One Martini backbone bead per residue (centre of mass of N, CA, C, O) as a GRO file, in nm:
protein
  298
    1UNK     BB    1   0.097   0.031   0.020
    2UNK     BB    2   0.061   0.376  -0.041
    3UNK     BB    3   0.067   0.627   0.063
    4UNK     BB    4  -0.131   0.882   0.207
    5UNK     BB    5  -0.259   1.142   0.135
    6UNK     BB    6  -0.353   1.479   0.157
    7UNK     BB    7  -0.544   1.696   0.193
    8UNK     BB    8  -0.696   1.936  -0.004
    9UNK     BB    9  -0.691   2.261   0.082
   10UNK     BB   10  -0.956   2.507  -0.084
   11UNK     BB   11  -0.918   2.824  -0.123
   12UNK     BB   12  -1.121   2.882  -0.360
   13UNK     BB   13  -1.396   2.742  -0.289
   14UNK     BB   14  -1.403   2.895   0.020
   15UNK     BB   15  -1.390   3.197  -0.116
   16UNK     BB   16  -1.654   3.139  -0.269
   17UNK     BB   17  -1.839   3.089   0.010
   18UNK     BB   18  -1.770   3.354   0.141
   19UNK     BB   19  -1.867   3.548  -0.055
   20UNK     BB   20  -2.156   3.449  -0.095
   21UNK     BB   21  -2.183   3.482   0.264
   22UNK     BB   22  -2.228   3.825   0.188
   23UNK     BB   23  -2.495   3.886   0.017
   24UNK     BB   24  -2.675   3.959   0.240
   25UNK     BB   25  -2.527   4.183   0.381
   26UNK     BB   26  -2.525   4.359   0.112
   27UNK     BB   27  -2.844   4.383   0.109
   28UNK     BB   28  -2.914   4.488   0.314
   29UNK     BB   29  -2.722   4.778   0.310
   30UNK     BB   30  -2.879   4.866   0.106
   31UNK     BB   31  -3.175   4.876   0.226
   32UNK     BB   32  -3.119   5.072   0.471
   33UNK     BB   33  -2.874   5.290   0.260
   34UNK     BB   34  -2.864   5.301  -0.059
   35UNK     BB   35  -2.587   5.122  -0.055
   36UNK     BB   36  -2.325   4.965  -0.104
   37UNK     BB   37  -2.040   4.859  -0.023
   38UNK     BB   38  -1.720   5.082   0.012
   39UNK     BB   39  -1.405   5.046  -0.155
   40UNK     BB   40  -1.055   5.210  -0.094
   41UNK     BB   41  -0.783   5.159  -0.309
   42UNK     BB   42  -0.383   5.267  -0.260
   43UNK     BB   43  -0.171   5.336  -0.498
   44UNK     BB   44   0.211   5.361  -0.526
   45UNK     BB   45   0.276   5.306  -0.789
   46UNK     BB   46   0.429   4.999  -0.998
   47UNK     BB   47   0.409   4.780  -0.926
   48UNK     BB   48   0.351   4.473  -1.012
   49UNK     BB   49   0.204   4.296  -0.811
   50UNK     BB   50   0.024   4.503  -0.687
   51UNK     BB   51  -0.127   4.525  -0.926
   52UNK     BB   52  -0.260   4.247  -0.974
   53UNK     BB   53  -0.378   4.261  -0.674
   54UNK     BB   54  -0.550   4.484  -0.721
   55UNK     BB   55  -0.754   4.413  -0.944
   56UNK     BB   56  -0.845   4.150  -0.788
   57UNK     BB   57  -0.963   4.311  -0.583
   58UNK     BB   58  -1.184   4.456  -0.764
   59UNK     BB   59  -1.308   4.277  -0.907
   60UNK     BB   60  -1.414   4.130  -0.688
   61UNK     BB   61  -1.567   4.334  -0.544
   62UNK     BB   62  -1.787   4.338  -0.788
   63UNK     BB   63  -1.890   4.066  -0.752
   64UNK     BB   64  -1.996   4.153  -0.437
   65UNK     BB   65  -2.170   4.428  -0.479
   66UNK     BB   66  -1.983   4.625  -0.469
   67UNK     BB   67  -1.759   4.919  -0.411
   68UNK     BB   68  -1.480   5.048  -0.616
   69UNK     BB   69  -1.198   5.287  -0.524
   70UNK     BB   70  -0.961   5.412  -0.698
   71UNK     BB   71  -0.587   5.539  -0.629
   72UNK     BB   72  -0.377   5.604  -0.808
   73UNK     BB   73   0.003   5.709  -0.791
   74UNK     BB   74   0.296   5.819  -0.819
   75UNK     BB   75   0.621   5.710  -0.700
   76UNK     BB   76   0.643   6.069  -0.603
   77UNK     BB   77   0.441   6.070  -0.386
   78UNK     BB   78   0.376   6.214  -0.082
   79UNK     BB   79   0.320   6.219   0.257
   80UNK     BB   80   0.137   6.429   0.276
   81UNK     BB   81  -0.073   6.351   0.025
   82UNK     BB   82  -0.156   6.078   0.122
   83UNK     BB   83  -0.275   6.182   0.375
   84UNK     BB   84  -0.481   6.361   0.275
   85UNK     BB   85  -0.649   6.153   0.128
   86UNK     BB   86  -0.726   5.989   0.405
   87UNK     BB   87  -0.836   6.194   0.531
   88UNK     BB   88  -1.085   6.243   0.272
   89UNK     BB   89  -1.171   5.933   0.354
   90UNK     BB   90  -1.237   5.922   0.655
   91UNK     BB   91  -1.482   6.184   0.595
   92UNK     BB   92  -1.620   5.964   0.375
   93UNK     BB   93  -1.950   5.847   0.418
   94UNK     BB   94  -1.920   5.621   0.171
   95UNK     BB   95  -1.634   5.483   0.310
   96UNK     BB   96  -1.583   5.208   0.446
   97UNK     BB   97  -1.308   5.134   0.317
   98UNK     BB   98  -0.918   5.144   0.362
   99UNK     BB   99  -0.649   5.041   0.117
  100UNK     BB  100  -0.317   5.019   0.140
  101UNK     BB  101  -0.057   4.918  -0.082
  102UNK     BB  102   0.146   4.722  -0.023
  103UNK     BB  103   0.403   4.842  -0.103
  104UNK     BB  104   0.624   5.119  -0.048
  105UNK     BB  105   0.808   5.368  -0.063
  106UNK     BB  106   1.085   5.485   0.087
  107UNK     BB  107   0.979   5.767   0.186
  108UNK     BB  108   0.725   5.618   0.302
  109UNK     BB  109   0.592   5.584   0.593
  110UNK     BB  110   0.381   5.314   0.703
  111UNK     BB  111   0.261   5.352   0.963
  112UNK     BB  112   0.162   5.614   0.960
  113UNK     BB  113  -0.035   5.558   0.732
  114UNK     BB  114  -0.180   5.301   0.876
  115UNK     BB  115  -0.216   5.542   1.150
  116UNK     BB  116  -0.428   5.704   0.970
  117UNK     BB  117  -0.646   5.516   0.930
  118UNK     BB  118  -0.913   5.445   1.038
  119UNK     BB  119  -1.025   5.203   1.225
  120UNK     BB  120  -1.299   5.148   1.096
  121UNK     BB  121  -1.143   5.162   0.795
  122UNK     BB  122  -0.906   4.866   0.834
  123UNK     BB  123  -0.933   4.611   0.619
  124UNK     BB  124  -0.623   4.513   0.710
  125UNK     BB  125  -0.582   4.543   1.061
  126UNK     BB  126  -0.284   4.692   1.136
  127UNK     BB  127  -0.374   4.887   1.322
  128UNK     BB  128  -0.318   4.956   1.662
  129UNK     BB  129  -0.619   4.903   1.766
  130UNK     BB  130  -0.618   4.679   1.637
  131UNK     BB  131  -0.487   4.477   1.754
  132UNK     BB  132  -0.528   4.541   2.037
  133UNK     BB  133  -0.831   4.419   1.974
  134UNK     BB  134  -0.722   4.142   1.961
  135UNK     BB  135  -0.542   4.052   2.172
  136UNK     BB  136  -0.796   4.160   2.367
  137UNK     BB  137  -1.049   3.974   2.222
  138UNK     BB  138  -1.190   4.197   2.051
  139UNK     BB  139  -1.412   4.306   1.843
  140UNK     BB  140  -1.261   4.391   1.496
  141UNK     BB  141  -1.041   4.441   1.264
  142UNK     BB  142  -0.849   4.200   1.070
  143UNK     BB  143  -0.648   4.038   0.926
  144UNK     BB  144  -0.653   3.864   0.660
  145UNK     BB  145  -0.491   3.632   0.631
  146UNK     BB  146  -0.514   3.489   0.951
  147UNK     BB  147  -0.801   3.447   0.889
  148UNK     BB  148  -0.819   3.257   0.628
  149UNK     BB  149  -0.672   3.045   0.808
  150UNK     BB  150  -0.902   3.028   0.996
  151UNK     BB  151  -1.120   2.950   0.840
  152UNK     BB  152  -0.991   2.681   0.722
  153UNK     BB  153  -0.928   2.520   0.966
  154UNK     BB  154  -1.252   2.534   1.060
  155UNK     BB  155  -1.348   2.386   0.840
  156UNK     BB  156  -1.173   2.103   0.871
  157UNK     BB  157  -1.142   2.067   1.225
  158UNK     BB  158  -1.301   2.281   1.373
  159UNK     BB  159  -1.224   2.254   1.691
  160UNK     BB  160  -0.920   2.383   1.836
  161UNK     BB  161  -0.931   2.309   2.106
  162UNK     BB  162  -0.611   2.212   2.232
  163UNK     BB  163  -0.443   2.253   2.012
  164UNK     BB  164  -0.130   2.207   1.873
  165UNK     BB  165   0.020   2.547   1.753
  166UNK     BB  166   0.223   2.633   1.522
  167UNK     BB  167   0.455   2.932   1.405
  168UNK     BB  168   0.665   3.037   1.129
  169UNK     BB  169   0.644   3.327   1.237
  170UNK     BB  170   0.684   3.722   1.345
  171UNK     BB  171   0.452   3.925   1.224
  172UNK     BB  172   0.263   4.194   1.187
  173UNK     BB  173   0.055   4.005   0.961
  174UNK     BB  174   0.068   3.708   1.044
  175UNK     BB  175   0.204   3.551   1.299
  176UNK     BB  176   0.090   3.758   1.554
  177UNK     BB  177  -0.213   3.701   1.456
  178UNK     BB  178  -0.211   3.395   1.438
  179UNK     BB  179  -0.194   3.346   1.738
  180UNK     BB  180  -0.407   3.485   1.863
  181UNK     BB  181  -0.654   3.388   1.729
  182UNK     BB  182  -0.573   3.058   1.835
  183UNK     BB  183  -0.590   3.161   2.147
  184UNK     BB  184  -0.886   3.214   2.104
  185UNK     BB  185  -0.918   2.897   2.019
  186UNK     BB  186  -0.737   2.747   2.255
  187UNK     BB  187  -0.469   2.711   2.213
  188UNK     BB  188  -0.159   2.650   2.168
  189UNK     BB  189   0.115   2.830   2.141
  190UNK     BB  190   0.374   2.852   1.908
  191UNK     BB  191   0.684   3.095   1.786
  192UNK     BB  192   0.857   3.037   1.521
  193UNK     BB  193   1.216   3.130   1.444
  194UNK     BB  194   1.558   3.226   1.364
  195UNK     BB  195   1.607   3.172   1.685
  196UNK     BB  196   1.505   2.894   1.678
  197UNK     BB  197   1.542   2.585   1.896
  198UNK     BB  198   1.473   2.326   1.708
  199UNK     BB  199   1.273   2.373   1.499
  200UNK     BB  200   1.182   2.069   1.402
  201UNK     BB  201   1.090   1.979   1.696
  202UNK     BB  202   0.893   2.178   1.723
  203UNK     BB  203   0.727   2.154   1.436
  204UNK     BB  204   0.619   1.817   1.577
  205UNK     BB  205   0.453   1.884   1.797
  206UNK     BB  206   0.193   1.983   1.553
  207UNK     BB  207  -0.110   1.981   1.484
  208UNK     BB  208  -0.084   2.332   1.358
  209UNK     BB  209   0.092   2.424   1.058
  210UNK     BB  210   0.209   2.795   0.989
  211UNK     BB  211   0.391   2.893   0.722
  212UNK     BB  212   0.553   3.247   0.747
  213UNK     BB  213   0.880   3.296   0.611
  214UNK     BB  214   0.988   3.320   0.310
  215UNK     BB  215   1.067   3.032   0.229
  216UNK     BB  216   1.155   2.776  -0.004
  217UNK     BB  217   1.029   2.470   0.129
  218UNK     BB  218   1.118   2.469   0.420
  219UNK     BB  219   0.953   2.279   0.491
  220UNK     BB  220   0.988   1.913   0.620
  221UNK     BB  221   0.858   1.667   0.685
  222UNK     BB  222   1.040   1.555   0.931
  223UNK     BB  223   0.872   1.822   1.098
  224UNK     BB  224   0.607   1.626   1.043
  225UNK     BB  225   0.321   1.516   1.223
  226UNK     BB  226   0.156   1.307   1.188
  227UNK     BB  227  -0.159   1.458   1.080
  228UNK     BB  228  -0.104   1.710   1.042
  229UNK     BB  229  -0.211   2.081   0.957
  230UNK     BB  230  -0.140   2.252   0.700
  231UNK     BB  231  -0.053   2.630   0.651
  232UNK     BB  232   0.073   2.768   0.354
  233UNK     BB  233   0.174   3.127   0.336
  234UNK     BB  234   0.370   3.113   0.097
  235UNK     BB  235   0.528   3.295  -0.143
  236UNK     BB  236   0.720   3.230  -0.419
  237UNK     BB  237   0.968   3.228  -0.684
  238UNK     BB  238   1.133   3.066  -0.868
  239UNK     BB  239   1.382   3.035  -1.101
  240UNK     BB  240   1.439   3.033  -1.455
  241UNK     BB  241   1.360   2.777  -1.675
  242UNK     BB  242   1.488   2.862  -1.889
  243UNK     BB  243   1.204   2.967  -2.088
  244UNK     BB  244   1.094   2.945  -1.785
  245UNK     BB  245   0.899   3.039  -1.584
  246UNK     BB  246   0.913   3.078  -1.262
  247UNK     BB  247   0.772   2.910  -0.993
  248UNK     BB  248   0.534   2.847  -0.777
  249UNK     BB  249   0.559   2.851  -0.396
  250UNK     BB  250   0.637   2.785  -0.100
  251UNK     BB  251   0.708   2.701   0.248
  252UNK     BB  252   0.635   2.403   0.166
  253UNK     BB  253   0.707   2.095   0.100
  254UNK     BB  254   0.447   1.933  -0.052
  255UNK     BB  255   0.555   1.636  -0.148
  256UNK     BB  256   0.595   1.539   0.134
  257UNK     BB  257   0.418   1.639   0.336
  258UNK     BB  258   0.156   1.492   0.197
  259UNK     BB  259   0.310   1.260   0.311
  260UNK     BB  260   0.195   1.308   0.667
  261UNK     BB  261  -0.038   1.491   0.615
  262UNK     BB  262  -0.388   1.539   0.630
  263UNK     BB  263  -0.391   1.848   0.580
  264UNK     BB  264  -0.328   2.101   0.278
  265UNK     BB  265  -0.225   2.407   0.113
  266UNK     BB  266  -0.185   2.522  -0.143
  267UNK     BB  267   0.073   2.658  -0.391
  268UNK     BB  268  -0.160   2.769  -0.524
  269UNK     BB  269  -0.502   2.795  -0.382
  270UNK     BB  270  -0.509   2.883  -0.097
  271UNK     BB  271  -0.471   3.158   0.094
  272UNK     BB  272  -0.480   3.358  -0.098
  273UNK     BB  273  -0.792   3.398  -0.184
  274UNK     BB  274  -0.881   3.451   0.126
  275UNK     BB  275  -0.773   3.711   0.134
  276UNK     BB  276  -0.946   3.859  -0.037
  277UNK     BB  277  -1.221   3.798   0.116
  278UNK     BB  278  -1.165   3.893   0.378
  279UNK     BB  279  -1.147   4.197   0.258
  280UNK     BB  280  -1.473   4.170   0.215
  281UNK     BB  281  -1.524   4.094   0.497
  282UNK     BB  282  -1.426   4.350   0.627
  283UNK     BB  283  -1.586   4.561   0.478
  284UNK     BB  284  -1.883   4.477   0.545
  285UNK     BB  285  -1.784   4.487   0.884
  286UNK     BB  286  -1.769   4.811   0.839
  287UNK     BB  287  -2.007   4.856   0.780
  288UNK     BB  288  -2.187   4.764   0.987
  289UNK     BB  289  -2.098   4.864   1.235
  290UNK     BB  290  -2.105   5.158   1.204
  291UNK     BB  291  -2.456   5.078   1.220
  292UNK     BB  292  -2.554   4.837   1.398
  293UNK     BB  293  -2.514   4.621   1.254
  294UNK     BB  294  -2.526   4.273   1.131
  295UNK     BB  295  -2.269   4.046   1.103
  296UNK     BB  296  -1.996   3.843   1.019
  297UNK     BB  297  -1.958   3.525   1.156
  298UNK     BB  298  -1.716   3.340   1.203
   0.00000   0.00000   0.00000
């Protein structure tokens, strides 16, 4: 008999049922207010990936019935200029969130930026008041990422109390805040990072191994315990074979790790698509909340 495969976490068909189960709350918000909620989207530059990552947000964005309104600026925009913008995005009561996409150019601190959006209209859940409303376990507004690994886990695992989860990344995009999310979920959390002693071991004890470390393949079956759910948050490009773009990879190798796994994320096609989700969920969350609807429950 042949080893058996992981189950593929489809983060695709479950973006795509999460995006449904919004279309209630948006058909409410118009019948409420006369109009469905509205996500301002600010690019800077021109980055490739930014530019994509915008397209796919605004598309997404028009396909769950809601208003996106797009800001491109040029990468010599100052950060005066661009704070001035946020600031006449959060006194208009038209737009429910506001998003900019990192990064930004070098001229401009990120922080600032960040802690300039109205905390109830940041739908990236970034500002610092966001974040303290996670720590200390009030509902605010998630970042987008930990929570789609949220819901993908919870989807999958159900229950997730007890359960020991190991995280491989400390940043305060992903790491930090997908740690409080499980911690919220009951589990035992450990923060496994770049000074972490016998990482393979700390990361074999984890009932959910979450990877978002940014290194390609980095975590290999060795370090998987029989039966653990996989998370692989790492989006990688290797290098380019002959005449052929590099591949997407993650930061799991997947293809033993799934001889090892329950259950893994693929990448591409796992956390991606729910990021962008949980962004059009967030953004409903803000619409709600502001007017004390009924919002999405976890």
């Amino acid at each position: 008999m042949g080893l058996k495969k992981a189950t593929i976490i489809d983060g695709k068909e479950f973006s795509s049922r999460t995006n449904q189960s919004l279309l209630p709350y948006v058909e409410l918000i118009v019948e409420k207010i006369g109009r469905p909620p509205a996500l301002a989207v600010i690019l800077v530059g021109e980055d490739a990936a930014s530019l994509v990552y915008v397209r796919n947000k605004v598309k997404q964005t028009k396909d769950a019935g809601m208003v996106s309104i797009e800001h491109q600026l040029s990468a010599e925009t100052s950060e005066k200029t661009l704070l001035s913008l946020i600031d006449t995005l959060n006194k208009d009561d038209q737009i429910d969130g506001i998003l900019v996409q990192l990064p930004l150019p070098d001229h401009i601190n990120e922080n600032s930026i960040i802690n300039a959006i109205k905390p109830s209209k940041d739908v990236d859940g970034f500002s610092i008041p966001n974040v303290g409303l996670l720590s200390t376990s009030v509902s605010g507004l998630i970042p987008c990422t930990p929570l789609g690994c949220l819901l993908l886990l919870k989807s999958y695992v159900g229950d997730l109390s007890g359960k020991s989860a190991v995280i491989i990344g400390r940043s305060n995009i992903v790491g930090k805040p997908m740690a409080q999310l499980l911690l919220n979920e009951n589990c035992t959390v450990t923060i496994a990072h770049s000074k972490t002693k016998n990482i393979e071991a700390v990361c074999k004890e984890a009932d959910i191994l979450v990877a978002a470390v940014g290194r390609p393949n980095f975590v290999k079956s060795e370090w998987v315990k029989k039966g653990a759910v996989v998370i692989d948050v790492g989006i990688n490009r290797l290098p380019p074979e002959g005449d052929k773009k590099g591949r997407l990879v993650g930061d799991v190798d997947f293809n033993s790790v799934s001889n090892v796994a329950s259950a893994i994320t693929p990448v591409p096609g796992g956390v991606g698509p729910m990021t962008i989700a949980c962004l059009l969920r967030n953004t409903v969350t803000a619409a709600c909340k502001r007017r004390n609807f009924n919002e999405p429950e976890m």
